[in-house]
Structure formats: C-alpha cells, structure tokens
Amino acid sequence: MERSHELSAEDIALVRAASGSKEHSPQRVKGNADSSRKRVTRSGKTSGKVNGTKGKVAAQSASKEVQEERLTQVIAVLLGLCSVLLFLALISYSRLDQANTDVGVGQLTGLLTNDPDIAARADTTENWLGLIGAFLANFFLNGTIGWFALIFPGIFGLWSYSVFSKKDLALTMNRSLFALLLGLLSASLVGTIREIYWLPQIAYECTGAVGAFIASILTGLIGTIGGVLLLVAAITVTLLYAFNADLRQVISKIRYASNVVWTRVAGTARRIREATDGDSQRAEKSEGRTQAKTVSSKESSGIEIGDEEPARMIRRFKETEQALPPSIQRQHSEKVASREKETAPPIRRENPIIQTPVHEIDRTELSNKNEVGRSTPPSPLDQGLQVAEDSIQDRDESRILRSEQESVTLTRSPAEEPAEVIMPKLTVHVEEGETDADLEMSEVGKLIERLKDEQIKYDPPQIELLAPQEVHEEVEDNELKTHARLLQEKLRTFNIEIENLTVTPGPVVTLFEFVPAAGIKLSQIESLGDDIALALKARGIRIIAPIPGKGTVGVEIPNTHPATVRIRSVLNTTKFREADLRLPLALGKTTVGEVFCADLTKMPHLLIAGATGAGKSVGINSILASLLYKMHPSELKLAIIDPKKIELTQYRALANHYLVCCPDIDEDIVTDPQNAVLLLKSLELEMDRRYDMLAKSGQRNIFDYNKKIDEGALKPTPEAPHVKLPFIVLIIDELADLMITASKEVEEPIARLAQLARAIGIHMIVATQRPSVDVLTGMIKANFPARIAYQVATKVDSRTILDVNGAEQLLGNGDMLYLPGGRPKPLRLQNAFITTEEVEAICEHIGSQKGYSNPYTLPSLAEKKKTSSGGTSDERDDLFDEAAHLVVRHQQGSVSLLQRRLKVGYARAARIVDELEDAGIVGPFDGSKAREVLLESEAELEAFL
C-alpha cells in the first residue's frame, strides 16, 4: 500500500531555522588586556575550592555506582540459583515423598536441632534436594498448577537474565504475567479434560489444586465441552497477544507447512512407485532376453551369433529410421511360419539387424499376397497418424536398446535346409521405392501425432504451497523526517533550493520527490549522489532526474530495516490474478510498494545480468513460478538450459507437463553445451515450421492463428495440419559458459530466434553473471530490448547491460533495475523472493499428477540433416564413402586423419568432414578436440548409408 508524507510549510521552516542557527558562530566578547587579567586572577582564587568539591562529588557518585552494580549482580546470581534449585526439585518429584512432606514449615527447623522424626523423614526422601526439595515440589505440583509449575523456574531465570543484562524490566514483567496466565489456563484445560469420564484418568499432578478448582467451576457452569472450548479460545487469544501474532498468518503458515509435507510425501510415493514399476519392467525385459538367448543357442534353430563385430544402434539418429532396407527383408513360407509358431517361443528384439543373403523374390506372388491386406486402404490422415505412432514406438525401443548397450547380429547358416529352420516371425513388406509424396505424408503424420490436442486433468498449484508474507512494520515517521531534513540540508549546502517535498516509503527503499527551484540545472542534482549518501550514511542511493511522466526529481534512499518481498505477496493479489497478460511475469514490487507485472510477449525477450549472489537465480525461479501459476500445460512449454547443473534441476519433474522434448538429446534439463547447441538449432527448425503453418493459414502471428483454431475456422488436413500452438519459453541460466565453449554456434541461433521468433510464440529469457562485451555481444543486445540488471561491480558493467549507470549502486538481495523496451530510464524493483523448498513443492505438486502421454517434441535436427543429405548425394565428394569408412573404423573424426590417409589437401578434407557432419556420421565442431563419431561399426555405417 502506498503511503505518502507531505511535509508542511511549518516543518520546512523549522528545518531551515535549525540549519540556519548552526551557521552563525557565537560572538566573542572583546575586552582589554587588564580586564582579562583581572578575571583570570579572580577566577584563580576560587578554582581550587571548586575543583576540590567536584572531585569529592565525583568520587562519591562513582562509589555509589559500583555498589549498585555489585548489588545488581548479586540479585541476578540469587535469582539464577533459585531457578536452578526449583527446577531440580520439580523434576525429581516422587509420590513416595508426599508422606514425608506432611509437616509444617516450622517443623522443618527440626533438621537443625536433629529432631529424630524429621531426620527419619529426610533419610527416606527421594528428592534430589532432600526434604526441603520434596516440600517445594509437593507444594508447586499439587498445591498450584501441576506440572505447568515448571514455568516458575523459567520466570526466575528470565528475571535473572534481565537484571544481569540490564534489560527493560517492564517487558520482563509483561512476559512473566503472560507465562503465569498461560500456565493457569493450561492447567485448567487439563483439569477440565480430566472431568470427562470416558477418557483415561489423568494424574492429579498434571492440574494441581488451582487447575482442578477452576475446572470444577467451569464444568458446573457451562459443562465439560463448553469449558474446553472456552479455555482453548482463551489460550489462543493469550498466545496471539503474547507473541503479537496475526491469526490469519498463523493459519496460513500451518496450511503452508501441511501442504509442503503432503506434497513431499506424494512425490516420494510417486518416485517409489515409478522405481518399482521400472524394476519390474527391467526384470521382464531381462527374462525375455535370457529366453531369447536360450532359443538362439540351439543348433536346430539355425541362428547363431556372428563372428563379426556386432552392429549397434545409432546413438543419436536411429529415431529417424522406420524400416530396414529392402535387401534384408524376407518373405517366409506359411509352413515355416506355422512350424515356428508351434515349436519356438517368440523372440523379441528391438529393431535387430539381420544379415541374410539377397534373394530374388517373385513380385507377382508377393503382390497377390498383399492384395488381401489392401482391400480397405486407410485414409491418408490415418496413415500418417499410424506412421507417427510406429515412429514413436520405434524411438522408445531404440532408447531402451541404446541404454542397455547391446544388440545381436543374426545370420543364417547356408548349410541348413529351409524346412528345418526355426526363425523369429518376420513381417512381410514390399517396398517399391519411397516417393516424395510418401515422405511428405509421413512427415504430416508425425506432425499431427505430436501436436494433436490431448486433454489431461490438471490441478494448478495452490497458493498455500508458498510461504506467507511476514508482518513488517512500516518505516517510522521519525526516520522519514530525519532523511528529509538531511536531504534538504545537503542540497542547500550546494545552493539548491527545493519545493513540494513528498515522501513515499516502499518495502526496501523510500522515494523522495521534490521540485527544484527555478534556475537549478538537473545535472547539478545528478552529480550529488555520493554527497547525499555521505550525509545520510547510506548506500544504494539513486537519483532520477527527472522522473518520467512527472515534473519532479526523485531520490531513492534505502530503508534502515528493509522488508522481504515474498513471492506469495505478489501472486496472491488481484492485480496478478486478473492481469490481462498472455505470459505474465511477476517481477516484484516497486519502490512505492505496488505489485509489478510484465508481459513476456510484449518484451518479447528478456536479458538478465548481475554479479554472483545478486539474485539472478531467485529471479528466474520467481518468473517460472508466476508462469506455472497462471498458464496451463497446453498453453506453455519450457525449454531450459542450465550449464551450472544445479540451479534449475528441480524442474525435471515437469517433463510430462511443461518441458519440450528434443529427439536428438537425452536430457530433460539441458546441461551439456553441445546438447544446448542442438536444442537451439532444433528450436530454429520449430520456428521455421511454425512460420510455414502461419503462411498456409494466412495469419500474421500466433495469437490470430490460435484464435482461428478456437473459432473452428482452421481445420487440420493432410496438407495443412492446423492445431493450436503453445507458447515456448527458452530459459538460459548462464550464457557466459555457453559463449566460452561454443560462442559462434550459440550466438547465431540465439540472434536468429530473437529476431524472428516473437510472432510465432517463442520467447527467450537469458541470464548471465558476466556482463562483458564478449558475452553480451552487439548482435545479442540489439534483439533484447527488455533487460534486468541486478547489482554489478562497476559502472562499465551497468552500461553494458542497461546502457546507463545505476546498477553498481544497487543493494543486492533482489534489488534490480528493469528497463522495458521503449522506456528511457530503468525502473527500480525489489524482486520477489522464493525459496528452494517452495520451488520443490510446486514441482512435486505438478509432477505427481498424470501428464501427457507424449511430450511436445521439437523437430529432429538429425532427421533434417539426413533428409537434406539424401537429396544432395550426387554433390558429395567422390571420396565420401571411403572417408566415412575410414572415420568409423578409427573412431576419429579429424581433418588431419583424412589428409594423411586420403592424401588430400586441408580444404578438401575439411569439406568432406562437413559433409560427414551433414550426413549425421560425425558430430559438430568441438573446439580443438576431434569430432565425435556417431556410428560405432562399419556394419552400422553400411546400414545407415
């Protein structure tokens, strides 16, 4: 809530008078030398007597202070001793001592006179403090408030500490009274519960005589249940007053703690269930493999493991393969198939590579057999969907096989006869060559399968998962008036008069607005930042001259006791919930305490920079939390790159809801720089594909396109598979690390996405802790008009991020400057704070729900390269095949290897390596290292080519 203070003319006059009085020096009394000497002589006569009297008074006062100090310490020690002794007496209470304590206080003097009766009682006492300790314990436990009498040693200890430390005794008295009242009410509550007959009997020592007496009165007046409710309400009110707490905040904290516990329990149960299911699936697959190996080991089967190097699955690009080449497909007779069905169990292999001799097949017979299966041809759309489903299944199987790192090459023995062969069941395919129309239809089927709208039951995270905002006292008026007076004095020192001074306190800083007098240049005020900071003894002072949209000058001065802005205090507001923003970002609160939200689609990309520990990671988490609270999984997809490997790992739980899937990499949260390059290039392909869809539909941006989809104006067809497109937000937590490892490969796709991706719903949030020109290049900065700067070390870093000074004066801990596109000067904000536990609670809540069966899949860069390389095979170098075998055989993708073995120059060898990369045989450029070879055997290369 905004709270402004307008200083009246009277206050300003008082300030001026106070400052003016300091400028006049006291007048000196002039006199001649004779009168001066007379005064000195006259004063010298009496100075001895006065000094002697003052010395005696000072000595007496000092002695009195020492005595009072010693008395205070003695009282504190005695109170502490009483606290310890009473505590020991109470905790060593025994019911067996009640008979021994049935004596009067006067009879206890018999311990000094050796009274035989008292001495016998003392010998049989079990209390640690003897008979006196038993007497005290019996009195406090049975005669007062039962075991709640343990508050008495606490009260004695509190008084001992307060007296020794010279604390405020009035505050100690209030705390003691509250403790006594709580003990009395608690003993009465236990005594009332003790009156309930159907409950187990409660010992009398739990209530004492006072608690039992009050309980009997309440039970007689309003009954047992009424007494319990009344006492519970009284205890609650007493606790609220004692701790100055808010009941709503207490209830909110309890709900938050219960939700966090429940979410973690549900997440743990889900992980245990998934681990159990995974173990059972691996056991089934292991059993199937063992059974398959047993069958293949039989000599009667005619199948044996080859002596050649086993062909392994392609690690990255096998997903694009849908069928084996025609040369290794074979049609078996019905006799062999029936015998195989009767005698051998099925052998399950994920895409086995079967080496058989090439046979001539009678196409007339095959066409007759296939006419039966083609009596009812499917529609092109259904065919595309089916191909896509088969591709997804093949991809999953290839991933399983790749993780197990095993494959089997099956060969047929030439000595065996076909009638005696028992082989796995093979599917009959007749392929007469794949046309361009078939390829296009296959791609359409994949696209429709990936984008078809799957409805899920989704429960968004509740606000109770977030910690409530702490109650923070507002800035005191005395502090505001003091700062205002010092500001006016300092400006007047430099002959700058101000008018209409207005003070607006915020959570972290306070804004002082004023109108400078006529003839004052703004440059004079801007240059006084360090002088004002010196006068106020504060750091982080920022001068805004002038404030945009106002005819005033602003000075932001930090508060003495800043408040923490919790993310809940921002998300749980009407301004955020009802904000008409497509991609709402809750950035925090302004200097006047107002919630500030921005739309990422209007930025359209965000650049974040700041020193280590300034709050960048917390800012990214708060941005992601605001998106998760407002957006449905069908409306938003996230692509996260985290080179640090620890900052954003919690978001792996969102894989089935919000995260995109890149088929070329096997990470949900990308941490490897090379995988980051693949993800960026895959997003480029997604951008091009979306632009093609917009061009076919005749729409200019994703908003109009999705609106036509919702209205039913665009229907999915085989030629144009129109479906509703979600927003994609790319988050890069540390750009500097990517620029160091692969600067050119990273800078180009980032710049291209920043230039073109806005219209089709792809937006970027890029953060770095190294705001230097070699990281934030001119090409990147030119396409990121919206920027956030946290605290930096120097003015150069501030100008690199914002093109203006100011970020070096920030306070840290989430204090930031936000520069939106089109605004001349940055806006100061306090970033919303979110803890790691809150992020984990949100991710666990979402991850525990059932997500989409298939994630949102980006286009495959490997498939694109393979398709493009297949169309340009005639343009390859003549030594391409020989170079491919050479690279795979030596598992070294280097230019120097091709130069030596093929005896060619550097330029031709480098061109061949580029062709191998385009074909998907070697990986991308990796600095001084040799390129990674993606195929592991020449047999695999033959199948790939």
JSON list of C-alpha atoms in Angstrom, two decimals, residues 114 170 228 299 345 409 435 531 591 703 734 736 750 928:
[
{"chain": "A", "resi": 114, "resn": "ASN", "atom": "CA", "xyz": [18.44, -33.14, 64.97]},
{"chain": "A", "resi": 170, "resn": "ALA", "atom": "CA", "xyz": [8.68, -3.67, 32.29]},
{"chain": "A", "resi": 228, "resn": "VAL", "atom": "CA", "xyz": [-12.80, -26.99, 26.99]},
{"chain": "A", "resi": 299, "resn": "GLU", "atom": "CA", "xyz": [21.75, -75.68, -33.03]},
{"chain": "A", "resi": 345, "resn": "PRO", "atom": "CA", "xyz": [8.61, -69.05, -28.37]},
{"chain": "A", "resi": 409, "resn": "THR", "atom": "CA", "xyz": [23.56, -59.78, -35.36]},
{"chain": "A", "resi": 435, "resn": "THR", "atom": "CA", "xyz": [8.24, -41.25, -53.37]},
{"chain": "A", "resi": 531, "resn": "ASP", "atom": "CA", "xyz": [27.47, 13.60, -1.27]},
{"chain": "A", "resi": 591, "resn": "THR", "atom": "CA", "xyz": [9.73, 1.48, -4.70]},
{"chain": "A", "resi": 703, "resn": "PHE", "atom": "CA", "xyz": [-2.45, -15.02, -31.44]},
{"chain": "A", "resi": 734, "resn": "GLU", "atom": "CA", "xyz": [24.29, -18.90, -17.71]},
{"chain": "A", "resi": 736, "resn": "ALA", "atom": "CA", "xyz": [28.75, -16.91, -20.42]},
{"chain": "A", "resi": 750, "resn": "ILE", "atom": "CA", "xyz": [20.09, -17.01, -30.31]},
{"chain": "A", "resi": 928, "resn": "SER", "atom": "CA", "xyz": [40.42, -28.30, -30.53]}
]
